[in-house]
Coordinates of C-alpha atoms in Angstrom, one line a residue:
X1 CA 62.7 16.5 78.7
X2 CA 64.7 15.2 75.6
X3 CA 67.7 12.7 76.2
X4 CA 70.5 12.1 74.3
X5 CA 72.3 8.5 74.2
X6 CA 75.7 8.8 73.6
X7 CA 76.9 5.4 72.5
X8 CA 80.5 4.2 72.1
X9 CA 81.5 2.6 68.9
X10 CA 85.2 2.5 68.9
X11 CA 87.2 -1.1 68.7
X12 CA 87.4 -1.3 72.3
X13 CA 84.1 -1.9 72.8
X14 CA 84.8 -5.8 70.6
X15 CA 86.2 -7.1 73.5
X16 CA 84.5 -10.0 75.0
X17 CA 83.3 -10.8 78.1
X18 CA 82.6 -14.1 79.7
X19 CA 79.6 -15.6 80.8
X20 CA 78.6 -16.0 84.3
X21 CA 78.9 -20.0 84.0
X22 CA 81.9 -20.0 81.4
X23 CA 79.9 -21.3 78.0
X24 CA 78.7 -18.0 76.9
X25 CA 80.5 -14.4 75.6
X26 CA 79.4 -11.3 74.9
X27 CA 81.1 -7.8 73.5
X28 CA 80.8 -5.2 75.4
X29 CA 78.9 -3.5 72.8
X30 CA 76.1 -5.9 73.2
X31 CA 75.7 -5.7 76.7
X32 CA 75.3 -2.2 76.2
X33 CA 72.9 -2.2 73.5
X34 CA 71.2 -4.4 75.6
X35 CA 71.3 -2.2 78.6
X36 CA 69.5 0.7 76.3
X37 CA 67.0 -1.6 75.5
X38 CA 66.0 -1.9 79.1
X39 CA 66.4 1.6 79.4
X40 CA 64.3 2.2 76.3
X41 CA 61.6 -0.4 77.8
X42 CA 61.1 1.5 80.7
X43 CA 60.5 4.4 79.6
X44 CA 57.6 3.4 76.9
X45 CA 55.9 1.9 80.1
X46 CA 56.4 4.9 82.8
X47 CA 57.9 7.7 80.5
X48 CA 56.4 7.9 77.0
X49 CA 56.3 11.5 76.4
X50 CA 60.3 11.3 76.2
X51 CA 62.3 12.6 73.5
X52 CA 65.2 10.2 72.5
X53 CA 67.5 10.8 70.6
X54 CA 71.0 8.3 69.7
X55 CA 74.3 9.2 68.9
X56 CA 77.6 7.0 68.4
X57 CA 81.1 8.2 68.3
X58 CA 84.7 7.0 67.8
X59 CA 86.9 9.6 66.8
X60 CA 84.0 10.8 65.1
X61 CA 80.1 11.5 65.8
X62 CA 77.1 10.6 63.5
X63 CA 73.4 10.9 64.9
X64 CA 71.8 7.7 64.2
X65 CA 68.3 8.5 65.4
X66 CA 66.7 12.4 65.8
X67 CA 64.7 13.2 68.8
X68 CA 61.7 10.7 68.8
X69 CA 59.0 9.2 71.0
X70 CA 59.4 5.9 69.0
X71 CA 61.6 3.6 71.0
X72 CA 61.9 0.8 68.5
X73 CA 63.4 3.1 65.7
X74 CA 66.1 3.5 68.2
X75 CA 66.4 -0.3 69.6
X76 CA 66.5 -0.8 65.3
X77 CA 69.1 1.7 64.9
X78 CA 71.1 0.1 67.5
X79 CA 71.0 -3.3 66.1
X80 CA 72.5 -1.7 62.7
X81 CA 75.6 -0.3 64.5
X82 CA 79.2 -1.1 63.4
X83 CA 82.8 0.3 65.5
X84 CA 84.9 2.1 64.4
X85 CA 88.6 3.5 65.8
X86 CA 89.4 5.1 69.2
X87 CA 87.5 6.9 72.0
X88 CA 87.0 10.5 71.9
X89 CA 84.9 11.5 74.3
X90 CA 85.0 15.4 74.2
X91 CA 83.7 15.5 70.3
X92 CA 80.6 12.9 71.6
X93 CA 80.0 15.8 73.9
X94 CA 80.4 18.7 72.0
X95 CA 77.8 16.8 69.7
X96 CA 75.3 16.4 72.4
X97 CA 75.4 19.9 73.2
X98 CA 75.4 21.0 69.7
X99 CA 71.9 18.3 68.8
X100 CA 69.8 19.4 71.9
X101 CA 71.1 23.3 71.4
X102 CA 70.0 22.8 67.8
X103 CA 66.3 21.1 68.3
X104 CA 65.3 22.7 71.5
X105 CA 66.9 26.0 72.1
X106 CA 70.3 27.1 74.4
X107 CA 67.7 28.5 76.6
X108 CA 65.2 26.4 76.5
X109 CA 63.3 26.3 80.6
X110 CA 63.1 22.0 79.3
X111 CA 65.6 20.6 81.5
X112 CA 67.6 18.3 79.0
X113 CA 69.9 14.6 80.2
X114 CA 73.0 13.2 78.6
X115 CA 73.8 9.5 78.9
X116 CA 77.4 8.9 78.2
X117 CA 77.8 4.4 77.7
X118 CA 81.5 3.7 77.2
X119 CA 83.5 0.8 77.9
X120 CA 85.7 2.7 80.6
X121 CA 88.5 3.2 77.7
X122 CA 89.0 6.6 77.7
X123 CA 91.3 6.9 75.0
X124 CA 95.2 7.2 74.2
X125 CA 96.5 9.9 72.6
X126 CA 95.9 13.9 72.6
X127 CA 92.5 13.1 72.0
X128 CA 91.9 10.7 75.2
X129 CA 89.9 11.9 77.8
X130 CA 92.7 12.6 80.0
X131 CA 94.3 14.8 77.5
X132 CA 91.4 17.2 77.1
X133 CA 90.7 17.1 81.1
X134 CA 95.0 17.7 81.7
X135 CA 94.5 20.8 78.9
X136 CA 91.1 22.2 80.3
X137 CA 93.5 25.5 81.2
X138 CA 95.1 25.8 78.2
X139 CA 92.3 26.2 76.0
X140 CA 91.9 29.2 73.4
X141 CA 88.4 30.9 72.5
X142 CA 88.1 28.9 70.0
X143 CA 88.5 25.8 71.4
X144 CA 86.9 25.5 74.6
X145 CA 85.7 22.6 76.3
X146 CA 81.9 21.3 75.9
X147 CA 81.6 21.1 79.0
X148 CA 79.2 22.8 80.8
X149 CA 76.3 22.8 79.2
X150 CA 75.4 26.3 78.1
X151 CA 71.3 24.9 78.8
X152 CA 69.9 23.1 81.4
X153 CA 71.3 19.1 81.2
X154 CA 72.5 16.7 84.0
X155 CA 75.1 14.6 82.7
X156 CA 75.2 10.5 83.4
X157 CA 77.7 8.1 83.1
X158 CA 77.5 4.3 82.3
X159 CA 80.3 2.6 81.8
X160 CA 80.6 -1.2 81.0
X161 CA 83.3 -2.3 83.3
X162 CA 84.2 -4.9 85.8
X163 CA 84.8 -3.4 89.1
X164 CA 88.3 -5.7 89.2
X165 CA 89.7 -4.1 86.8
X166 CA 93.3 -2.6 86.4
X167 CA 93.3 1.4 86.9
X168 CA 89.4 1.3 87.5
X169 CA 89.3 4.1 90.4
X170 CA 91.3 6.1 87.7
X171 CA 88.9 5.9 85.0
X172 CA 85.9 6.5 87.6
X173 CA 87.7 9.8 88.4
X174 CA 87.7 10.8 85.2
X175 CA 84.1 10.4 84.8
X176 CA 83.4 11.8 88.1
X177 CA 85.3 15.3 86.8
X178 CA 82.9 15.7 83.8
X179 CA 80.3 15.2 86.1
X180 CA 81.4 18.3 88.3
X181 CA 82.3 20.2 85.5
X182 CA 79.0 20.0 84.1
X183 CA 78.0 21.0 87.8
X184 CA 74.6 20.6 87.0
X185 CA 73.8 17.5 88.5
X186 CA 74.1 13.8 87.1
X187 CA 75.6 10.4 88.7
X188 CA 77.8 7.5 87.9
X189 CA 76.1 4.0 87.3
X190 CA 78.6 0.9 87.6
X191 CA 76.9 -2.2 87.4
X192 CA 77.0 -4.8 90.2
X193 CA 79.3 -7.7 90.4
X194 CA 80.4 -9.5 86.9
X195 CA 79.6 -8.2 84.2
X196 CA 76.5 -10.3 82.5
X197 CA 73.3 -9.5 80.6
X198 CA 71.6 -9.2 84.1
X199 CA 74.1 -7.1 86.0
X200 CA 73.8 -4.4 83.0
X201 CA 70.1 -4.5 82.4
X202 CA 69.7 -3.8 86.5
X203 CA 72.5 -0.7 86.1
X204 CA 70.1 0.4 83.2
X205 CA 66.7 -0.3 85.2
X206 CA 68.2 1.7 87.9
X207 CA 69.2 4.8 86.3
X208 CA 65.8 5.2 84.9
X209 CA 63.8 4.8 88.3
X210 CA 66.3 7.4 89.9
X211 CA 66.5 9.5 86.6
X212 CA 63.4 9.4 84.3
X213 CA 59.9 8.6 86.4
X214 CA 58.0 11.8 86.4
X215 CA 56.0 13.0 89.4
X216 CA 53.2 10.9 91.2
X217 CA 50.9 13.2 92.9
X218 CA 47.3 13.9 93.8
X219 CA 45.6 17.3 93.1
X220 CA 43.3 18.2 95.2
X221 CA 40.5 20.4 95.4
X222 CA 38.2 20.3 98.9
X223 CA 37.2 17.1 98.4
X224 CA 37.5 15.9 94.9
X225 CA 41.1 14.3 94.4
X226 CA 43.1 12.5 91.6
X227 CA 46.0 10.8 90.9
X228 CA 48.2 12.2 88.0
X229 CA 51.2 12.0 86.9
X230 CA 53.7 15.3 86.2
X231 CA 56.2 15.3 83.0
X232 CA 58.4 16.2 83.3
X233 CA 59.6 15.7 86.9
X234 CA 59.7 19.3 88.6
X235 CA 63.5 20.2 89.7
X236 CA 64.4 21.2 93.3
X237 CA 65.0 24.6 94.0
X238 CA 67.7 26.0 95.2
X239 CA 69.0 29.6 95.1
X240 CA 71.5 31.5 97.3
X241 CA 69.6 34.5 98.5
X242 CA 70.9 37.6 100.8
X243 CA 70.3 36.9 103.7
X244 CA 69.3 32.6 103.5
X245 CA 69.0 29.6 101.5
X246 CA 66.1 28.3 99.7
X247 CA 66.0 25.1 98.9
X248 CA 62.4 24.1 97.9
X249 CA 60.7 20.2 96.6
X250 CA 57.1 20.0 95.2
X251 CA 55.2 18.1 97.1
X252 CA 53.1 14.5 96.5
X253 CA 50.1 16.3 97.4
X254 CA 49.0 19.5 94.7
X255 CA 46.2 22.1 96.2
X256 CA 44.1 24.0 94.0
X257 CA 43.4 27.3 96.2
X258 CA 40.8 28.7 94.4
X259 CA 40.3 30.2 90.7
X260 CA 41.2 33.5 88.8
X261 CA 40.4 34.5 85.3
X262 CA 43.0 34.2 82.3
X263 CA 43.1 37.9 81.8
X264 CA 43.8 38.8 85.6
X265 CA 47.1 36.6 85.6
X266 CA 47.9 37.4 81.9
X267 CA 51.7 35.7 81.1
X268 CA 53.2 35.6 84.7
X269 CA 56.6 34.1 84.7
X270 CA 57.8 30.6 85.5
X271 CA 60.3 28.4 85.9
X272 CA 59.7 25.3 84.6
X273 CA 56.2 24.1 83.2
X274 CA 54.8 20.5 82.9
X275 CA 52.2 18.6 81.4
X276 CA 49.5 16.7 84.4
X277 CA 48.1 13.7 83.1
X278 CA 45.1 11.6 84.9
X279 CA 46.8 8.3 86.7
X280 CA 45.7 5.0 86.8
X281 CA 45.9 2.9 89.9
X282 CA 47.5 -0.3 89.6
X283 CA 45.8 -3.5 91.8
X284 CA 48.8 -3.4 94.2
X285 CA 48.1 0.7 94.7
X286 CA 44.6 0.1 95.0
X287 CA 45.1 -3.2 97.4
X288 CA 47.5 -0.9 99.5
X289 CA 44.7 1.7 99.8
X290 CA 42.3 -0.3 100.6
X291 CA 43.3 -2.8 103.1
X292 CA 41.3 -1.7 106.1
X293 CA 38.3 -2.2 103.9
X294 CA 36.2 -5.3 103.4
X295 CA 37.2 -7.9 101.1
X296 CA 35.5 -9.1 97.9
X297 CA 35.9 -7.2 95.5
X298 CA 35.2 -8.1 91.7
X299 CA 39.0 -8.4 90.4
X300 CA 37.7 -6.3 87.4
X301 CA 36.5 -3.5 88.7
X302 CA 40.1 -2.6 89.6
X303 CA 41.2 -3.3 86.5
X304 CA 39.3 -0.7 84.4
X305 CA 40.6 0.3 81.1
X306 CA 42.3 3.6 81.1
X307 CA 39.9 6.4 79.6
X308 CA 37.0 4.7 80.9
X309 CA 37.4 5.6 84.5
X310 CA 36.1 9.0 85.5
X311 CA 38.4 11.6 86.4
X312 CA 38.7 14.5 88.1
X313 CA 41.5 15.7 86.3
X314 CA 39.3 15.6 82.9
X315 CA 36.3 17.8 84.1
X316 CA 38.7 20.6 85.7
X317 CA 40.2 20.7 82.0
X318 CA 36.8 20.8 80.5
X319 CA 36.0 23.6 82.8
X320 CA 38.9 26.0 82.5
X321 CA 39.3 26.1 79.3
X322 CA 35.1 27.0 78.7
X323 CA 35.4 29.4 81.7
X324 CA 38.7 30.8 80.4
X325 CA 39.9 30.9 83.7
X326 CA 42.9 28.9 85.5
X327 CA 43.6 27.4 88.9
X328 CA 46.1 28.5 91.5
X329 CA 47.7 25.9 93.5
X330 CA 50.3 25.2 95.8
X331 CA 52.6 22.6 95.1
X332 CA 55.2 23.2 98.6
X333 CA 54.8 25.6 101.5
X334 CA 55.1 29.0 100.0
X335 CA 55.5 27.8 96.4
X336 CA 52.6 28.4 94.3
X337 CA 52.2 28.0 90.3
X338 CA 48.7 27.8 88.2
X339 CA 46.5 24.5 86.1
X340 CA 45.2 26.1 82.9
X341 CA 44.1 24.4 79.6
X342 CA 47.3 25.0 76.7
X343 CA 46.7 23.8 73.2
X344 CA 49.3 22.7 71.2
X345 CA 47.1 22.6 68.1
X346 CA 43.5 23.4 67.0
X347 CA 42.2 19.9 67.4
X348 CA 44.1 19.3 71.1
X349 CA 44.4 20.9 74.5
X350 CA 46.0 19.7 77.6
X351 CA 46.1 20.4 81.4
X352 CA 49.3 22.2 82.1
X353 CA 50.9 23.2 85.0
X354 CA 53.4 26.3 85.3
X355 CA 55.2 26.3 88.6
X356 CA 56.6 30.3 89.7
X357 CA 59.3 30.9 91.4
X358 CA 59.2 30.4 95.5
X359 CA 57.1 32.8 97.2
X360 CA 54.0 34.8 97.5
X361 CA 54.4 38.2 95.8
X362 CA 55.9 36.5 92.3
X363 CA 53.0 38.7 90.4
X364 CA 53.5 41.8 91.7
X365 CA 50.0 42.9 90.1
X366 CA 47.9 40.4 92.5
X367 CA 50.0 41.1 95.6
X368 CA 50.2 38.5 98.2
X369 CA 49.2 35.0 96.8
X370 CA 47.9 33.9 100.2
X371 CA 45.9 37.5 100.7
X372 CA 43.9 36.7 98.0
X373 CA 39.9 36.0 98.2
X374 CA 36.6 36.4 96.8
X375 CA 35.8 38.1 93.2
X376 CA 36.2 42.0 93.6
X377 CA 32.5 42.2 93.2
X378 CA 32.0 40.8 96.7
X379 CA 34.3 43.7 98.2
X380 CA 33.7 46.3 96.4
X381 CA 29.9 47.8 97.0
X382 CA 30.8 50.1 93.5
X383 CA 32.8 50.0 90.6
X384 CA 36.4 50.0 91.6
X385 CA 38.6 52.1 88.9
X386 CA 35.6 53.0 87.1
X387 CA 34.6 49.8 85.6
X388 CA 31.5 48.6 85.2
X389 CA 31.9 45.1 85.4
X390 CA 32.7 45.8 89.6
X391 CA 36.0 43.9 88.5
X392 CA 39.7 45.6 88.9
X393 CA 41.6 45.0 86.0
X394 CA 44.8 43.0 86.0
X395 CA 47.2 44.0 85.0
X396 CA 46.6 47.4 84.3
X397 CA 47.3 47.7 80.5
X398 CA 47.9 51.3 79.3
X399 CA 45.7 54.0 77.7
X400 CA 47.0 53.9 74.3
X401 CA 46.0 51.1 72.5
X402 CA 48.4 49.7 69.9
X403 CA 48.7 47.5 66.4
X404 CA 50.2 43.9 66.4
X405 CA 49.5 43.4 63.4
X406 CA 52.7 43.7 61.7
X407 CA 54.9 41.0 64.0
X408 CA 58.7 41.8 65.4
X409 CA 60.8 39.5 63.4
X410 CA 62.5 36.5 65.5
X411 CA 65.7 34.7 64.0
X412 CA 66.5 32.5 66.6
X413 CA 67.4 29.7 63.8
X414 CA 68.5 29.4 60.4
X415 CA 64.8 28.8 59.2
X416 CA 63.5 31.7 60.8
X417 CA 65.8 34.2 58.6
X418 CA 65.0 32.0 55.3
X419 CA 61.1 31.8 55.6
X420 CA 61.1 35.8 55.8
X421 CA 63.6 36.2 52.7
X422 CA 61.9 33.5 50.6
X423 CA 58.4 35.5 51.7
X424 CA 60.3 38.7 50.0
X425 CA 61.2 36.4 46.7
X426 CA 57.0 35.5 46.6
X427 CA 55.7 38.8 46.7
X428 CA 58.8 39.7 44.1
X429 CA 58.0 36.9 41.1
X430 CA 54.0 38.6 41.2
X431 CA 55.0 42.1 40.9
X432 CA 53.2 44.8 40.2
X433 CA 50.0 43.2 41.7
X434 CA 52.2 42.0 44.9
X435 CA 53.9 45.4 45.0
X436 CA 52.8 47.1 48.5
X437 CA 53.3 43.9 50.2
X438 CA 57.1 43.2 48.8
X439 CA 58.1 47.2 50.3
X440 CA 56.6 46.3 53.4
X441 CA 58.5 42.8 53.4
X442 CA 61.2 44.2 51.8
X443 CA 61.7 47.5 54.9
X444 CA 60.6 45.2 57.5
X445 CA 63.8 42.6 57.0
X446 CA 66.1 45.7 56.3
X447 CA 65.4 47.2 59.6
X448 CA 65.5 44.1 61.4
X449 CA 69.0 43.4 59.8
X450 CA 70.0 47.3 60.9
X451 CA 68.8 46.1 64.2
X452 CA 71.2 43.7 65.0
X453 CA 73.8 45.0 62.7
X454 CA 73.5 42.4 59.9
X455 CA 75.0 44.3 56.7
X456 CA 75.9 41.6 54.9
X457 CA 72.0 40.7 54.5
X458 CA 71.2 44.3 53.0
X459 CA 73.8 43.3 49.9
X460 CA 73.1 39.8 50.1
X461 CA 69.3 40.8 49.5
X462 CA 69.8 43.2 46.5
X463 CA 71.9 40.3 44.4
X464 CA 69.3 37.7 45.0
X465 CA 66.8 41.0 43.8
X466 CA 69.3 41.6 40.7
X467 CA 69.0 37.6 40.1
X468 CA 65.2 37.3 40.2
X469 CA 65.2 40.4 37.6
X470 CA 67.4 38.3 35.3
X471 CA 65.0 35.4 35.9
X472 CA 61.5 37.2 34.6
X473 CA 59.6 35.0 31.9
X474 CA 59.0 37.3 28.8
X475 CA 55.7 38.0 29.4
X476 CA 56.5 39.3 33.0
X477 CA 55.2 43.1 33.5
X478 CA 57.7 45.6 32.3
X479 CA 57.1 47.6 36.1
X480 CA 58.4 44.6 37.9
X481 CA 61.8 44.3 36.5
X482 CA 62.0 48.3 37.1
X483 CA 61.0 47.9 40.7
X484 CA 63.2 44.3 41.5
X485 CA 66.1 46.9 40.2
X486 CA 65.0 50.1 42.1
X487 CA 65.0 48.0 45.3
X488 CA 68.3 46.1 44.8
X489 CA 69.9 49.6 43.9
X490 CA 68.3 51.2 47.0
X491 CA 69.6 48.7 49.5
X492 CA 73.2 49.7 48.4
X493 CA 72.5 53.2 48.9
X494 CA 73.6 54.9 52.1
X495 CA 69.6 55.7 52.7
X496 CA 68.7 51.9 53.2
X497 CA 70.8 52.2 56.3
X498 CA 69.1 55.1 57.9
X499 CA 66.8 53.3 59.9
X500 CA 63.8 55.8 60.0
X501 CA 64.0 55.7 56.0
X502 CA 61.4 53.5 54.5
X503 CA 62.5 52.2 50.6
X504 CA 59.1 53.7 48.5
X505 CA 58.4 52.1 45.5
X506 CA 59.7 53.7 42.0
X507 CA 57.1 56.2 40.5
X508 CA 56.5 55.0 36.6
X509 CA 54.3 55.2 34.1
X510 CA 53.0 51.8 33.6
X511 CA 49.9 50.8 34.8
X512 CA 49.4 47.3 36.7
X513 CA 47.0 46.7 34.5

């Protein structure tokens, strides 16, 4: 679940503020950076999978720290900072969109949070706060407010402010709008009586129990249990059906219903899908648990270091990902989603959970999640469908069998579109030996451009081809600067946007010897 920080920086946020007992002031920038850094602190102990990342802004924006799991490059960042001029808190949110939109996707299933930390100035001018909420009508295309979201993000607000202060309740409504217009959930955190180091680092503390602790459960299977922890924390459902509401909450209590193999539930589709990590108990937990028992215990046998302590959690891992198979549980009444081992490299795997959508016919191809039962082979006295293995086949997968071996092309970034032309610009500098894989290249990004009506790449493709020929070394093959400009004059031709037209090679008379 990344987070960004948006942190204030303009001159307001010099003035001072008294100490509780009169001998001691702070800025209002420092009790905010020292609100983050209980913020920060609490998430290393309960939340350390987190993405951070920090932004200031003034009139203007600067990211001071990328996404990260490193908490003390941030608490360094934030002991670096200087102010600048005035508030504007539309472009800090505009920037937040823009950071998380650009590292994680604008539909991304990762539910995303934005903490906004002002000093309750909102600004003077056109580009106050109250300006861009007075002008949210009046908007063209091409200005339009950041606000909502266009991905999944609850928005929270903490501002640094007494609550005796002039025109507070006006400021506070001003939050509260950006709040609702994000209308995707988030609260307001004022912090308690006068504003000290205390009050703020208890505003802090607060928004991360509420905000940022993931899910404490026990999974369950007939009588083996464990405690785990869920990251990140599953949302509430609710959707607006025909005829009802639905509003659904996963339970404390996970329960694995039985086991189905990887092939039979192929790539079902979720809504959200979180990482389950084994839990330690703590000595107050395990006091709490075990108070009707009998007393005298060693005081270290609770206290066994993490990694050592068998799990549960650790042999269903193990034995999915051997048996290939994964485990379907139910996490509320009528609410089902699957365990199955997910590697995120070669070297590491971990126990993921996927959660469907409410319901028990959310794969069609298994029918009724509470129907099922024992393997096929125990219903079926012969081969269902023909199969040999006495197993029906899910999901059916049709007769003719086809080649993935060439990929679809996928531009979803900037870096996407420049690894495939800089692949074309490899196979181009080892010409004539490279010369069947540049056409293939070469057609492949051509139709993928005619695809989505990109015409500028076709002409922006055969000058970077007329460049590269002006680029061969003397001793380059005479057949590859006759090919580099066959292609580049082909893609200008009305045949290179025929789509079933393939560009062939030029016929010469060199060999590639």
């Amino acid at each position: 679940m990344p987070t960004v920080i948006l942190l204030d920086v303009s001159l307001s946020m010099l003035r001072p503020v008294s100490g509780t007992d009169g001998t001691e002031e702070y800025q209002r920038r420092h009790l905010a950076i020292h609100g983050i850094g209980a913020f920060l602190d609490h998430l290393s102990a309960n939340s350390k999978l987190e993405f951070v990342s920090l932004i200031i802004f003034s009139s203007l924006w600067e990211q001071l720290v990328p996404f990260t799991r490193d908490y003390d490059i941030i608490k360094a960042a934030l002991d670096k900072t200087e102010n600048f001029d005035k508030t504007f808190t539309e472009a800090a949110l505009a920037a937040a969109g823009s950071v998380i939109t650009e590292e994680w996707g604008s539909t991304s299933s990762t539910p995303a949070q934005v903490i906004l930390v002002t000093d309750g100035s909102t600004g003077i001018g056109s580009g106050s706060l109250k300006h861009s909420l007075q002008t949210l009508h009046d908007r063209t295309a091409d200005d339009t407010f950041p606000l909502p979201f266009q991905f999944p993000c609850k928005l929270h607000v903490v501002p640094i402010v007494n609550q005796s202060e002039a025109n507070l309740q006006t400021t506070l409504n001003m939050y509260q709008k950006l709040i609702d217009l994000n209308n995707q959930g988030g609260q307001l955190f004022l912090p308690e009586g006068a504003l000290s180091l205390k009050s703020v680092q208890t505003c802090f503390t607060k928004m991360a129990e509420q905000c940022f602790t993931p899910l404490y459960a026990v999974l369950q299977c007939g009588h083996l249990q464990c405690n785990v922890q869920v990251y990140p924390l599953p949302q509430p459902y609710h959707r607006q059906q025909d005829f009802k509401n639905v509003h659904k909450t996963v339970n404390e209590v996970i329960s694995i219903c039985g086991f189905l193999d990887s092939t039979d539930v192929a790539s079902p589709p979720f809504i959200s899908r979180h990482l389950v990590l084994p839990r330690a108990i703590t000595k107050e937990e395990s006091h709490d648990k075990e108070e009707s028992k009998a007393d005298g215990k060693d005081e270290d046998e609770d206290g066994t270091e993490e990694g050592k302590t068998p799990s549960f959690t650790v042999l269903l891992h193990g034995s999915l990902k051997v048996e290939g198979m994964v485990a379907l549980v139910e996490v509320s009444e009528d609410w089902y989603g699957m365990l199955y081992s997910w590697a995120d490299s070669k070297k590491k795997s971990n126990l993921m959970l996927s959660i469907f959508e409410p319901g028990t016919d959310v794969l069609p191809w298994l029918g009724e999640l509470d129907h099922l039962s024992a393997h096929s082979s125990m219903l079926f006295p012969e081969p269902p469908y023909g199969f040999e293995d006495n197993r029906t086949p899910f999901p059916v997968r049709p007769q003719d069998r086809r080649s993935y071996a060439q990929n679809c092309v996928v531009w979803i970034k900037a870096t996407g579109l420049q690894s495939d032309i800089q692949k074309i610009l490899r196979h181009a500098r080892k010409l004539p030996e490279k010369q069947q894989q540049f056409y293939k290249e070469l057609n492949r990004v051509r139709k993928a451009a005619l695809s989505l009506g990109f015409m500028e790449l076709l002409e922006a493709l055969s000058t970077m081809l007329d460049r590269e020929c002006t680029l061969l070394p003397g001793t380059a093959h005479p057949d590859a600067a006759l090919q580099l400009s066959h292609a580049a004059n082909s893609l200008r031709s009305d045949n290179a946007k025929e789509y079933s037209q393939n560009i062939l090679p030029l016929s010469t008379n060199f060999s590639g010897e």
